[in-house]
Amino acid sequence: MANIFDVPSAWRDQLMPASYNDARFHCEVNSRQSGRRIVEHEFPKKDLPYAEDMGRQAREFSVRGYCIVYPYDSEILLFRRDYRQDRNLLIEALEAEGPGVLQLPTQPPQLVVCARYRITEEERFGGYCVFDMTFLEYGIDPQRWAPPIDTAAALNSASKNMRNEAMRVLKPAEGVAI
């Protein structure tokens, strides 16, 4: 009798191991949240509002992952007898300053920062810990971003051109007395 894993599926072949800044973990659940930043304007004596689109919201990733003891050691670092090593590596990566690369099983890598995390370890589940993590899209640092054109120089040049054109148009014709 066949089982679900015998059914060919392209997505299952492309699953990636979950990691944050090369600290690997098993991913139980992950979700991504975003949308549009909408400001709704309502006016006195008007029946219809106006919804203004202010751009895309920053992406937020909620991830539930875990580290677990394996009954045998493997050459794959995530499958070790002592889960605490992987747990400590993940905690270190989550608490590090600056952005990191989040790789989820079914999504492309994202440059994110860890906003918060919670680790849960229970004595009755020895050798197992659960991480609830929230990541925010890192985006672009506005202090390091430079506009593609020099806006001050472009504005200065446009104002000079406008002044010269106004002077040319307003210049009296030759031979005309004022």
Tab-separated table of N, CA and C in Angstrom:
chain	number	residue	atom	x	y	z
A	1	MET	N	0.843	-1.183	0.000
A	1	MET	CA	0.000	0.000	0.000
A	1	MET	C	0.883	1.241	0.000
A	2	ALA	N	0.566	2.196	-0.822
A	2	ALA	CA	1.349	3.425	-0.937
A	2	ALA	C	0.964	4.401	0.177
A	3	ASN	N	1.912	5.275	0.521
A	3	ASN	CA	1.603	6.331	1.485
A	3	ASN	C	1.812	7.679	0.822
A	4	ILE	N	1.574	8.736	1.563
A	4	ILE	CA	1.621	10.097	1.002
A	4	ILE	C	3.007	10.444	0.455
A	5	PHE	N	4.058	9.865	1.008
A	5	PHE	CA	5.411	10.182	0.563
A	5	PHE	C	5.764	9.518	-0.769
A	6	ASP	N	4.945	8.554	-1.202
A	6	ASP	CA	5.176	7.914	-2.493
A	6	ASP	C	4.614	8.731	-3.659
A	7	VAL	N	3.740	9.677	-3.350
A	7	VAL	CA	3.144	10.525	-4.379
A	7	VAL	C	4.189	11.561	-4.805
A	8	PRO	N	4.492	11.668	-6.101
A	8	PRO	CA	5.495	12.645	-6.524
A	8	PRO	C	4.999	14.080	-6.289
A	9	SER	N	5.883	14.893	-5.738
A	9	SER	CA	5.531	16.303	-5.515
A	9	SER	C	6.785	17.150	-5.655
A	10	ALA	N	6.705	18.111	-6.544
A	10	ALA	CA	7.863	18.971	-6.810
A	10	ALA	C	8.213	19.823	-5.595
A	11	TRP	N	7.222	20.294	-4.864
A	11	TRP	CA	7.498	21.177	-3.726
A	11	TRP	C	8.253	20.451	-2.628
A	12	ARG	N	7.958	19.154	-2.410
A	12	ARG	CA	8.635	18.413	-1.348
A	12	ARG	C	10.114	18.225	-1.687
A	13	ASP	N	10.425	18.101	-2.976
A	13	ASP	CA	11.818	17.940	-3.396
A	13	ASP	C	12.618	19.222	-3.219
A	14	GLN	N	11.931	20.358	-3.142
A	14	GLN	CA	12.617	21.649	-3.037
A	14	GLN	C	12.629	22.214	-1.624
A	15	LEU	N	12.206	21.438	-0.621
A	15	LEU	CA	12.225	21.917	0.762
A	15	LEU	C	13.657	22.213	1.190
A	16	MET	N	13.831	23.309	1.888
A	16	MET	CA	15.149	23.715	2.387
A	16	MET	C	15.188	23.497	3.897
A	17	PRO	N	16.359	23.212	4.466
A	17	PRO	CA	16.444	23.129	5.923
A	17	PRO	C	16.292	24.526	6.531
A	18	ALA	N	15.576	24.614	7.623
A	18	ALA	CA	15.342	25.905	8.269
A	18	ALA	C	16.595	26.336	9.026
A	19	SER	N	16.901	27.656	8.924
A	19	SER	CA	18.058	28.186	9.650
A	19	SER	C	17.926	29.689	9.799
A	20	TYR	N	18.643	30.206	10.782
A	20	TYR	CA	18.786	31.651	10.938
A	20	TYR	C	20.264	31.915	11.179
A	21	ASN	N	20.883	32.655	10.284
A	21	ASN	CA	22.328	32.917	10.343
A	21	ASN	C	23.125	31.628	10.535
A	22	ASP	N	22.790	30.622	9.761
A	22	ASP	CA	23.447	29.320	9.754
A	22	ASP	C	23.228	28.500	11.020
A	23	ALA	N	22.381	28.942	11.948
A	23	ALA	CA	21.996	28.130	13.100
A	23	ALA	C	20.746	27.363	12.681
A	24	ARG	N	20.873	26.055	12.509
A	24	ARG	CA	19.773	25.264	11.960
A	24	ARG	C	18.813	24.819	13.045
A	25	PHE	N	17.564	24.627	12.651
A	25	PHE	CA	16.518	24.133	13.545
A	25	PHE	C	15.463	23.438	12.696
A	26	HIS	N	14.629	22.661	13.350
A	26	HIS	CA	13.506	22.025	12.661
A	26	HIS	C	12.347	23.014	12.695
A	27	CYS	N	11.666	23.171	11.584
A	27	CYS	CA	10.568	24.136	11.489
A	27	CYS	C	9.241	23.393	11.557
A	28	GLU	N	8.464	23.688	12.585
A	28	GLU	CA	7.151	23.072	12.746
A	28	GLU	C	6.090	23.861	11.990
A	29	VAL	N	6.094	25.185	12.179
A	29	VAL	CA	5.101	26.061	11.550
A	29	VAL	C	5.784	27.379	11.220
A	30	ASN	N	5.446	27.959	10.064
A	30	ASN	CA	5.920	29.310	9.777
A	30	ASN	C	4.825	30.054	9.035
A	31	SER	N	4.765	31.354	9.302
A	31	SER	CA	3.788	32.180	8.599
A	31	SER	C	4.425	33.521	8.274
A	32	ARG	N	3.891	34.149	7.253
A	32	ARG	CA	4.388	35.442	6.791
A	32	ARG	C	3.204	36.387	6.724
A	33	GLN	N	3.395	37.593	7.245
A	33	GLN	CA	2.316	38.575	7.264
A	33	GLN	C	2.798	39.867	6.639
A	34	SER	N	1.955	40.456	5.807
A	34	SER	CA	2.241	41.747	5.194
A	34	SER	C	0.932	42.301	4.667
A	35	GLY	N	0.987	43.285	3.846
A	35	GLY	CA	-0.209	43.883	3.273
A	35	GLY	C	0.140	45.260	2.743
A	36	ARG	N	-0.835	46.132	2.687
A	36	ARG	CA	-0.643	47.499	2.233
A	36	ARG	C	-0.887	48.439	3.402
A	37	ARG	N	-0.145	49.532	3.449
A	37	ARG	CA	-0.392	50.577	4.449
A	37	ARG	C	-1.447	51.505	3.866
A	38	ILE	N	-2.638	51.428	4.390
A	38	ILE	CA	-3.765	52.205	3.874
A	38	ILE	C	-4.183	53.234	4.920
A	39	VAL	N	-4.288	54.483	4.494
A	39	VAL	CA	-4.817	55.550	5.345
A	39	VAL	C	-6.176	55.919	4.775
A	40	GLU	N	-7.191	55.809	5.607
A	40	GLU	CA	-8.528	56.130	5.134
A	40	GLU	C	-8.896	57.540	5.572
A	41	HIS	N	-9.270	58.355	4.615
A	41	HIS	CA	-9.666	59.735	4.868
A	41	HIS	C	-11.187	59.829	4.778
A	42	GLU	N	-11.788	60.426	5.795
A	42	GLU	CA	-13.228	60.678	5.785
A	42	GLU	C	-13.431	62.183	5.895
A	43	PHE	N	-14.336	62.719	5.100
A	43	PHE	CA	-14.519	64.159	5.004
A	43	PHE	C	-15.906	64.567	5.497
A	44	PRO	N	-15.999	65.757	6.115
A	44	PRO	CA	-17.314	66.238	6.544
A	44	PRO	C	-18.228	66.456	5.338
A	45	LYS	N	-19.468	66.127	5.515
A	45	LYS	CA	-20.517	66.331	4.496
A	45	LYS	C	-20.293	65.491	3.232
A	46	LYS	N	-19.447	64.474	3.319
A	46	LYS	CA	-19.206	63.576	2.179
A	46	LYS	C	-19.590	62.154	2.594
A	47	ASP	N	-20.226	61.438	1.708
A	47	ASP	CA	-20.640	60.073	2.012
A	47	ASP	C	-19.556	59.046	1.699
A	48	LEU	N	-18.664	59.369	0.787
A	48	LEU	CA	-17.643	58.405	0.384
A	48	LEU	C	-16.280	58.783	0.960
A	49	PRO	N	-15.580	57.804	1.528
A	49	PRO	CA	-14.219	58.073	2.020
A	49	PRO	C	-13.214	57.958	0.877
A	50	TYR	N	-11.971	58.250	1.189
A	50	TYR	CA	-10.877	58.069	0.240
A	50	TYR	C	-9.810	57.239	0.926
A	51	ALA	N	-9.461	56.106	0.352
A	51	ALA	CA	-8.421	55.233	0.901
A	51	ALA	C	-7.125	55.505	0.142
A	52	GLU	N	-6.104	55.958	0.866
A	52	GLU	CA	-4.818	56.306	0.256
A	52	GLU	C	-3.819	55.187	0.510
A	53	ASP	N	-3.234	54.675	-0.547
A	53	ASP	CA	-2.253	53.601	-0.454
A	53	ASP	C	-0.876	54.213	-0.190
A	54	MET	N	-0.291	53.891	0.950
A	54	MET	CA	1.001	54.450	1.348
A	54	MET	C	2.161	53.472	1.124
A	55	GLY	N	1.910	52.380	0.404
A	55	GLY	CA	2.982	51.427	0.108
A	55	GLY	C	2.811	50.118	0.859
A	56	ARG	N	3.726	49.205	0.617
A	56	ARG	CA	3.671	47.875	1.226
A	56	ARG	C	4.117	47.927	2.677
A	57	GLN	N	3.438	47.148	3.519
A	57	GLN	CA	3.866	47.001	4.907
A	57	GLN	C	5.113	46.132	4.969
A	58	ALA	N	5.893	46.310	6.007
A	58	ALA	CA	7.050	45.449	6.228
A	58	ALA	C	6.570	44.023	6.480
A	59	ARG	N	7.307	43.069	5.970
A	59	ARG	CA	6.944	41.668	6.176
A	59	ARG	C	7.331	41.239	7.588
A	60	GLU	N	6.465	40.428	8.180
A	60	GLU	CA	6.724	39.872	9.507
A	60	GLU	C	6.605	38.357	9.406
A	61	PHE	N	7.576	37.657	9.961
A	61	PHE	CA	7.608	36.202	9.919
A	61	PHE	C	7.453	35.657	11.331
A	62	SER	N	6.495	34.761	11.510
A	62	SER	CA	6.311	34.059	12.779
A	62	SER	C	6.703	32.610	12.550
A	63	VAL	N	7.625	32.126	13.364
A	63	VAL	CA	8.174	30.791	13.146
A	63	VAL	C	8.140	30.019	14.455
A	64	ARG	N	7.666	28.783	14.393
A	64	ARG	CA	7.782	27.865	15.523
A	64	ARG	C	8.733	26.764	15.081
A	65	GLY	N	9.859	26.702	15.775
A	65	GLY	CA	10.864	25.699	15.453
A	65	GLY	C	11.225	24.915	16.697
A	66	TYR	N	12.021	23.885	16.525
A	66	TYR	CA	12.431	23.093	17.672
A	66	TYR	C	13.785	22.441	17.434
A	67	CYS	N	14.424	22.098	18.530
A	67	CYS	CA	15.644	21.295	18.528
A	67	CYS	C	15.336	20.058	19.363
A	68	ILE	N	15.843	18.910	18.945
A	68	ILE	CA	15.471	17.651	19.599
A	68	ILE	C	16.670	16.710	19.623
A	69	VAL	N	16.695	15.837	20.619
A	69	VAL	CA	17.734	14.810	20.744
A	69	VAL	C	17.470	13.720	19.714
A	70	TYR	N	18.539	13.208	19.107
A	70	TYR	CA	18.417	12.079	18.200
A	70	TYR	C	19.064	10.860	18.839
A	71	PRO	N	18.573	9.673	18.542
A	71	PRO	CA	19.115	8.475	19.185
A	71	PRO	C	20.508	8.087	18.692
A	72	TYR	N	20.979	8.728	17.645
A	72	TYR	CA	22.300	8.415	17.103
A	72	TYR	C	22.948	9.715	16.613
A	73	ASP	N	24.255	9.731	16.595
A	73	ASP	CA	24.961	10.885	16.040
A	73	ASP	C	25.037	10.741	14.532
A	74	SER	N	25.041	11.883	13.852
A	74	SER	CA	25.090	11.903	12.405
A	74	SER	C	26.127	12.928	11.974
A	75	GLU	N	26.540	12.849	10.725
A	75	GLU	CA	27.446	13.877	10.202
A	75	GLU	C	26.720	15.201	10.016
A	76	ILE	N	25.394	15.167	9.964
A	76	ILE	CA	24.599	16.390	9.882
A	76	ILE	C	24.504	16.983	11.277
A	77	LEU	N	24.964	18.234	11.425
A	77	LEU	CA	25.062	18.824	12.752
A	77	LEU	C	23.738	18.901	13.493
A	78	LEU	N	22.639	19.045	12.787
A	78	LEU	CA	21.347	19.177	13.445
A	78	LEU	C	20.874	17.854	14.059
A	79	PHE	N	21.405	16.740	13.590
A	79	PHE	CA	20.987	15.432	14.096
A	79	PHE	C	22.035	14.878	15.054
A	80	ARG	N	22.156	15.496	16.218
A	80	ARG	CA	23.124	15.073	17.229
A	80	ARG	C	22.395	14.499	18.439
A	81	ARG	N	23.151	13.810	19.270
A	81	ARG	CA	22.575	13.285	20.508
A	81	ARG	C	22.245	14.401	21.494
A	82	ASP	N	23.024	15.458	21.506
A	82	ASP	CA	22.820	16.533	22.485
A	82	ASP	C	22.193	17.740	21.787
A	83	TYR	N	20.911	17.962	22.007
A	83	TYR	CA	20.188	19.070	21.372
A	83	TYR	C	20.636	20.423	21.899
A	84	ARG	N	21.264	20.455	23.062
A	84	ARG	CA	21.639	21.726	23.696
A	84	ARG	C	22.646	22.510	22.869
A	85	GLN	N	23.484	21.843	22.117
A	85	GLN	CA	24.448	22.544	21.270
A	85	GLN	C	23.724	23.346	20.194
A	86	ASP	N	22.752	22.717	19.534
A	86	ASP	CA	21.971	23.425	18.517
A	86	ASP	C	21.123	24.519	19.147
A	87	ARG	N	20.553	24.242	20.306
A	87	ARG	CA	19.761	25.243	21.027
A	87	ARG	C	20.605	26.467	21.327
A	88	ASN	N	21.805	26.264	21.839
A	88	ASN	CA	22.684	27.384	22.197
A	88	ASN	C	23.142	28.171	20.967
A	89	LEU	N	23.422	27.479	19.870
A	89	LEU	CA	23.794	28.171	18.628
A	89	LEU	C	22.645	29.048	18.125
A	90	LEU	N	21.419	28.533	18.205
A	90	LEU	CA	20.262	29.303	17.755
A	90	LEU	C	20.018	30.500	18.666
A	91	ILE	N	20.136	30.318	19.966
A	91	ILE	CA	19.979	31.449	20.895
A	91	ILE	C	21.014	32.521	20.614
A	92	GLU	N	22.244	32.108	20.381
A	92	GLU	CA	23.317	33.059	20.074
A	92	GLU	C	23.016	33.834	18.790
A	93	ALA	N	22.524	33.144	17.768
A	93	ALA	CA	22.188	33.814	16.504
A	93	ALA	C	21.011	34.769	16.686
A	94	LEU	N	20.016	34.377	17.466
A	94	LEU	CA	18.840	35.219	17.667
A	94	LEU	C	19.161	36.476	18.462
A	95	GLU	N	20.133	36.403	19.354
A	95	GLU	CA	20.486	37.545	20.195
A	95	GLU	C	21.583	38.418	19.601
A	96	ALA	N	22.157	38.020	18.478
A	96	ALA	CA	23.218	38.803	17.841
A	96	ALA	C	22.645	40.099	17.266
A	97	GLU	N	23.452	41.147	17.318
A	97	GLU	CA	23.029	42.445	16.781
A	97	GLU	C	23.068	42.432	15.259
A	98	GLY	N	22.143	43.158	14.661
A	98	GLY	CA	22.137	43.322	13.214
A	98	GLY	C	21.281	42.299	12.508
A	99	PRO	N	21.208	42.446	11.175
A	99	PRO	CA	20.350	41.555	10.392
A	99	PRO	C	20.976	40.192	10.191
A	100	GLY	N	20.135	39.244	9.803
A	100	GLY	CA	20.594	37.900	9.499
A	100	GLY	C	19.739	37.307	8.399
A	101	VAL	N	20.159	36.175	7.898
A	101	VAL	CA	19.439	35.507	6.818
A	101	VAL	C	18.559	34.416	7.423
A	102	LEU	N	17.262	34.531	7.172
A	102	LEU	CA	16.290	33.528	7.606
A	102	LEU	C	15.946	32.651	6.418
A	103	GLN	N	16.189	31.366	6.562
A	103	GLN	CA	15.835	30.397	5.529
A	103	GLN	C	14.719	29.520	6.078
A	104	LEU	N	13.551	29.589	5.475
A	104	LEU	CA	12.434	28.734	5.859
A	104	LEU	C	12.279	27.641	4.809
A	105	PRO	N	11.685	26.512	5.168
A	105	PRO	CA	11.646	25.371	4.248
A	105	PRO	C	11.029	25.658	2.887
A	106	THR	N	9.980	26.473	2.829
A	106	THR	CA	9.256	26.647	1.567
A	106	THR	C	9.372	28.050	0.987
A	107	GLN	N	10.218	28.898	1.559
A	107	GLN	CA	10.321	30.278	1.092
A	107	GLN	C	11.765	30.622	0.756
A	108	PRO	N	11.970	31.631	-0.081
A	108	PRO	CA	13.342	32.037	-0.389
A	108	PRO	C	13.984	32.695	0.836
A	109	PRO	N	15.303	32.768	0.882
A	109	PRO	CA	15.974	33.404	2.017
A	109	PRO	C	15.567	34.878	2.127
A	110	GLN	N	15.459	35.360	3.352
A	110	GLN	CA	15.056	36.742	3.621
A	110	GLN	C	16.074	37.378	4.561
A	111	LEU	N	16.386	38.665	4.338
A	111	LEU	CA	17.229	39.415	5.260
A	111	LEU	C	16.309	40.022	6.314
A	112	VAL	N	16.478	39.586	7.560
A	112	VAL	CA	15.558	39.956	8.640
A	112	VAL	C	16.332	40.301	9.905
A	113	VAL	N	15.592	40.832	10.888
A	113	VAL	CA	16.097	40.981	12.257
A	113	VAL	C	15.137	40.233	13.165
A	114	CYS	N	15.673	39.680	14.232
A	114	CYS	CA	14.836	38.959	15.195
A	114	CYS	C	14.295	39.977	16.189
A	115	ALA	N	12.981	40.178	16.171
A	115	ALA	CA	12.354	41.133	17.085
A	115	ALA	C	12.216	40.531	18.484
A	116	ARG	N	11.873	39.255	18.547
A	116	ARG	CA	11.742	38.586	19.843
A	116	ARG	C	11.674	37.083	19.613
A	117	TYR	N	11.962	36.362	20.678
A	117	TYR	CA	11.818	34.914	20.636
A	117	TYR	C	11.488	34.411	22.030
A	118	ARG	N	10.926	33.229	22.087
A	118	ARG	CA	10.634	32.560	23.346
A	118	ARG	C	11.079	31.118	23.197
A	119	ILE	N	11.804	30.631	24.170
A	119	ILE	CA	12.197	29.223	24.175
A	119	ILE	C	11.450	28.545	25.310
A	120	THR	N	10.912	27.360	25.042
A	120	THR	CA	10.171	26.602	26.040
A	120	THR	C	10.796	25.221	26.157
A	121	GLU	N	11.170	24.876	27.374
A	121	GLU	CA	11.700	23.541	27.663
A	121	GLU	C	10.912	22.994	28.851
A	122	GLU	N	10.437	21.780	28.711
A	122	GLU	CA	9.681	21.146	29.781
A	122	GLU	C	10.411	19.885	30.221
A	123	GLU	N	10.425	19.654	31.520
A	123	GLU	CA	11.119	18.488	32.049
A	123	GLU	C	10.537	17.195	31.501
A	124	ARG	N	9.217	17.137	31.353
A	124	ARG	CA	8.591	15.906	30.869
A	124	ARG	C	8.919	15.622	29.409
A	125	PHE	N	9.377	16.649	28.663
A	125	PHE	CA	9.804	16.465	27.282
A	125	PHE	C	11.320	16.618	27.199
A	126	GLY	N	12.044	15.953	28.037
A	126	GLY	CA	13.496	16.072	28.067
A	126	GLY	C	14.111	15.842	26.700
A	127	GLY	N	15.119	16.660	26.362
A	127	GLY	CA	15.772	16.527	25.066
A	127	GLY	C	15.027	17.214	23.940
A	128	TYR	N	14.180	18.178	24.288
A	128	TYR	CA	13.351	18.832	23.280
A	128	TYR	C	13.080	20.255	23.742
A	129	CYS	N	13.253	21.217	22.866
A	129	CYS	CA	12.911	22.604	23.192
A	129	CYS	C	12.232	23.241	21.981
A	130	VAL	N	11.304	24.143	22.274
A	130	VAL	CA	10.518	24.807	21.237
A	130	VAL	C	10.874	26.284	21.225
A	131	PHE	N	11.070	26.834	20.038
A	131	PHE	CA	11.324	28.262	19.851
A	131	PHE	C	10.129	28.884	19.140
A	132	ASP	N	9.580	29.951	19.701
A	132	ASP	CA	8.602	30.788	19.007
A	132	ASP	C	9.325	32.081	18.671
A	133	MET	N	9.518	32.354	17.384
A	133	MET	CA	10.363	33.470	16.949
A	133	MET	C	9.567	34.418	16.057
A	134	THR	N	9.858	35.705	16.191
A	134	THR	CA	9.261	36.717	15.328
A	134	THR	C	10.379	37.489	14.658
A	135	PHE	N	10.342	37.523	13.332
A	135	PHE	CA	11.343	38.222	12.543
A	135	PHE	C	10.671	39.341	11.755
A	136	LEU	N	11.392	40.442	11.570
A	136	LEU	CA	10.911	41.566	10.779
A	136	LEU	C	11.837	41.770	9.587
A	137	GLU	N	11.256	42.120	8.458
A	137	GLU	CA	12.026	42.405	7.252
A	137	GLU	C	13.017	43.526	7.547
A	138	TYR	N	14.276	43.354	7.159
A	138	TYR	CA	15.305	44.355	7.464
A	138	TYR	C	15.196	45.576	6.560
A	139	GLY	N	14.991	45.369	5.279
A	139	GLY	CA	14.820	46.492	4.353
A	139	GLY	C	16.117	47.230	4.084
A	140	ILE	N	16.013	48.557	3.913
A	140	ILE	CA	17.153	49.405	3.558
A	140	ILE	C	17.317	50.466	4.628
A	141	ASP	N	18.536	50.647	5.098
A	141	ASP	CA	18.843	51.679	6.084
A	141	ASP	C	18.770	53.041	5.399
A	142	PRO	N	17.858	53.933	5.827
A	142	PRO	CA	17.703	55.221	5.132
A	142	PRO	C	18.935	56.114	5.251
A	143	GLN	N	19.791	55.896	6.251
A	143	GLN	CA	21.001	56.714	6.377
A	143	GLN	C	22.062	56.304	5.372
A	144	ARG	N	21.991	55.077	4.890
A	144	ARG	CA	22.982	54.602	3.919
A	144	ARG	C	22.460	54.660	2.490
A	145	TRP	N	21.160	54.858	2.324
A	145	TRP	CA	20.562	54.879	0.995
A	145	TRP	C	20.819	56.229	0.354
A	146	ALA	N	21.290	56.223	-0.860
A	146	ALA	CA	21.526	57.463	-1.595
A	146	ALA	C	20.569	57.506	-2.778
A	147	PRO	N	19.924	58.636	-3.004
A	147	PRO	CA	19.031	58.709	-4.159
A	147	PRO	C	19.820	58.530	-5.454
A	148	PRO	N	19.177	58.016	-6.504
A	148	PRO	CA	19.901	57.758	-7.751
A	148	PRO	C	20.355	59.031	-8.460
A	149	ILE	N	19.747	60.179	-8.145
A	149	ILE	CA	20.179	61.436	-8.744
A	149	ILE	C	20.432	62.441	-7.625
A	150	ASP	N	21.248	63.432	-7.915
A	150	ASP	CA	21.523	64.500	-6.961
A	150	ASP	C	20.368	65.485	-7.035
A	151	THR	N	19.423	65.358	-6.109
A	151	THR	CA	18.195	66.153	-6.177
A	151	THR	C	18.465	67.639	-5.978
A	152	ALA	N	19.418	67.987	-5.126
A	152	ALA	CA	19.714	69.408	-4.899
A	152	ALA	C	20.260	70.045	-6.174
A	153	ALA	N	21.186	69.368	-6.840
A	153	ALA	CA	21.759	69.905	-8.077
A	153	ALA	C	20.692	69.972	-9.180
A	154	ALA	N	19.828	68.963	-9.277
A	154	ALA	CA	18.777	68.966	-10.291
A	154	ALA	C	17.805	70.117	-10.058
A	155	LEU	N	17.445	70.378	-8.811
A	155	LEU	CA	16.547	71.487	-8.488
A	155	LEU	C	17.209	72.827	-8.792
A	156	ASN	N	18.476	72.967	-8.450
A	156	ASN	CA	19.224	74.202	-8.716
A	156	ASN	C	19.304	74.460	-10.225
A	157	SER	N	19.601	73.422	-10.990
A	157	SER	CA	19.700	73.566	-12.446
A	157	SER	C	18.343	73.945	-13.049
A	158	ALA	N	17.266	73.309	-12.593
A	158	ALA	CA	15.934	73.609	-13.109
A	158	ALA	C	15.535	75.044	-12.780
A	159	SER	N	15.883	75.517	-11.584
A	159	SER	CA	15.519	76.896	-11.218
A	159	SER	C	16.320	77.908	-12.048
A	160	LYS	N	17.589	77.617	-12.343
A	160	LYS	CA	18.386	78.502	-13.201
A	160	LYS	C	17.800	78.561	-14.613
A	161	ASN	N	17.426	77.388	-15.135
A	161	ASN	CA	16.817	77.340	-16.465
A	161	ASN	C	15.522	78.138	-16.507
A	162	MET	N	14.694	78.006	-15.464
A	162	MET	CA	13.430	78.744	-15.400
A	162	MET	C	13.687	80.249	-15.317
A	163	ARG	N	14.683	80.652	-14.535
A	163	ARG	CA	15.020	82.079	-14.406
A	163	ARG	C	15.486	82.644	-15.742
A	164	ASN	N	16.366	81.910	-16.431
A	164	ASN	CA	16.860	82.359	-17.734
A	164	ASN	C	15.735	82.473	-18.757
A	165	GLU	N	14.815	81.509	-18.755
A	165	GLU	CA	13.685	81.546	-19.677
A	165	GLU	C	12.772	82.729	-19.364
A	166	ALA	N	12.533	82.994	-18.090
A	166	ALA	CA	11.699	84.144	-17.698
A	166	ALA	C	12.369	85.450	-18.104
A	167	MET	N	13.683	85.547	-17.915
A	167	MET	CA	14.416	86.756	-18.299
A	167	MET	C	14.346	86.961	-19.817
A	168	ARG	N	14.445	85.883	-20.584
A	168	ARG	CA	14.384	85.982	-22.030
A	168	ARG	C	13.002	86.447	-22.491
A	169	VAL	N	11.960	85.901	-21.905
A	169	VAL	CA	10.598	86.257	-22.299
A	169	VAL	C	10.267	87.684	-21.880
A	170	LEU	N	10.721	88.088	-20.740
A	170	LEU	CA	10.378	89.425	-20.229
A	170	LEU	C	11.309	90.526	-20.725
A	171	LYS	N	12.357	90.171	-21.423
A	171	LYS	CA	13.312	91.163	-21.941
A	171	LYS	C	12.612	91.991	-23.017
A	172	PRO	N	12.687	93.327	-22.920
A	172	PRO	CA	12.049	94.176	-23.937
A	172	PRO	C	12.704	93.987	-25.303
A	173	ALA	N	11.928	94.107	-26.337
A	173	ALA	CA	12.444	93.973	-27.709
A	173	ALA	C	13.349	95.162	-28.016
A	174	GLU	N	14.328	94.944	-28.878
A	174	GLU	CA	15.271	96.006	-29.230
A	174	GLU	C	14.557	97.109	-30.005
A	175	GLY	N	14.876	98.309	-29.713
A	175	GLY	CA	14.306	99.459	-30.403
A	175	GLY	C	12.958	99.885	-29.837
A	176	VAL	N	12.483	99.216	-28.813
A	176	VAL	CA	11.213	99.608	-28.195
A	176	VAL	C	11.529	100.434	-26.969
A	177	ALA	N	10.917	101.627	-26.883
A	177	ALA	CA	11.167	102.507	-25.736
A	177	ALA	C	10.253	102.083	-24.592
A	178	ILE	N	10.835	102.152	-23.403
A	178	ILE	CA	10.068	101.800	-22.223
A	178	ILE	C	9.560	103.022	-21.511
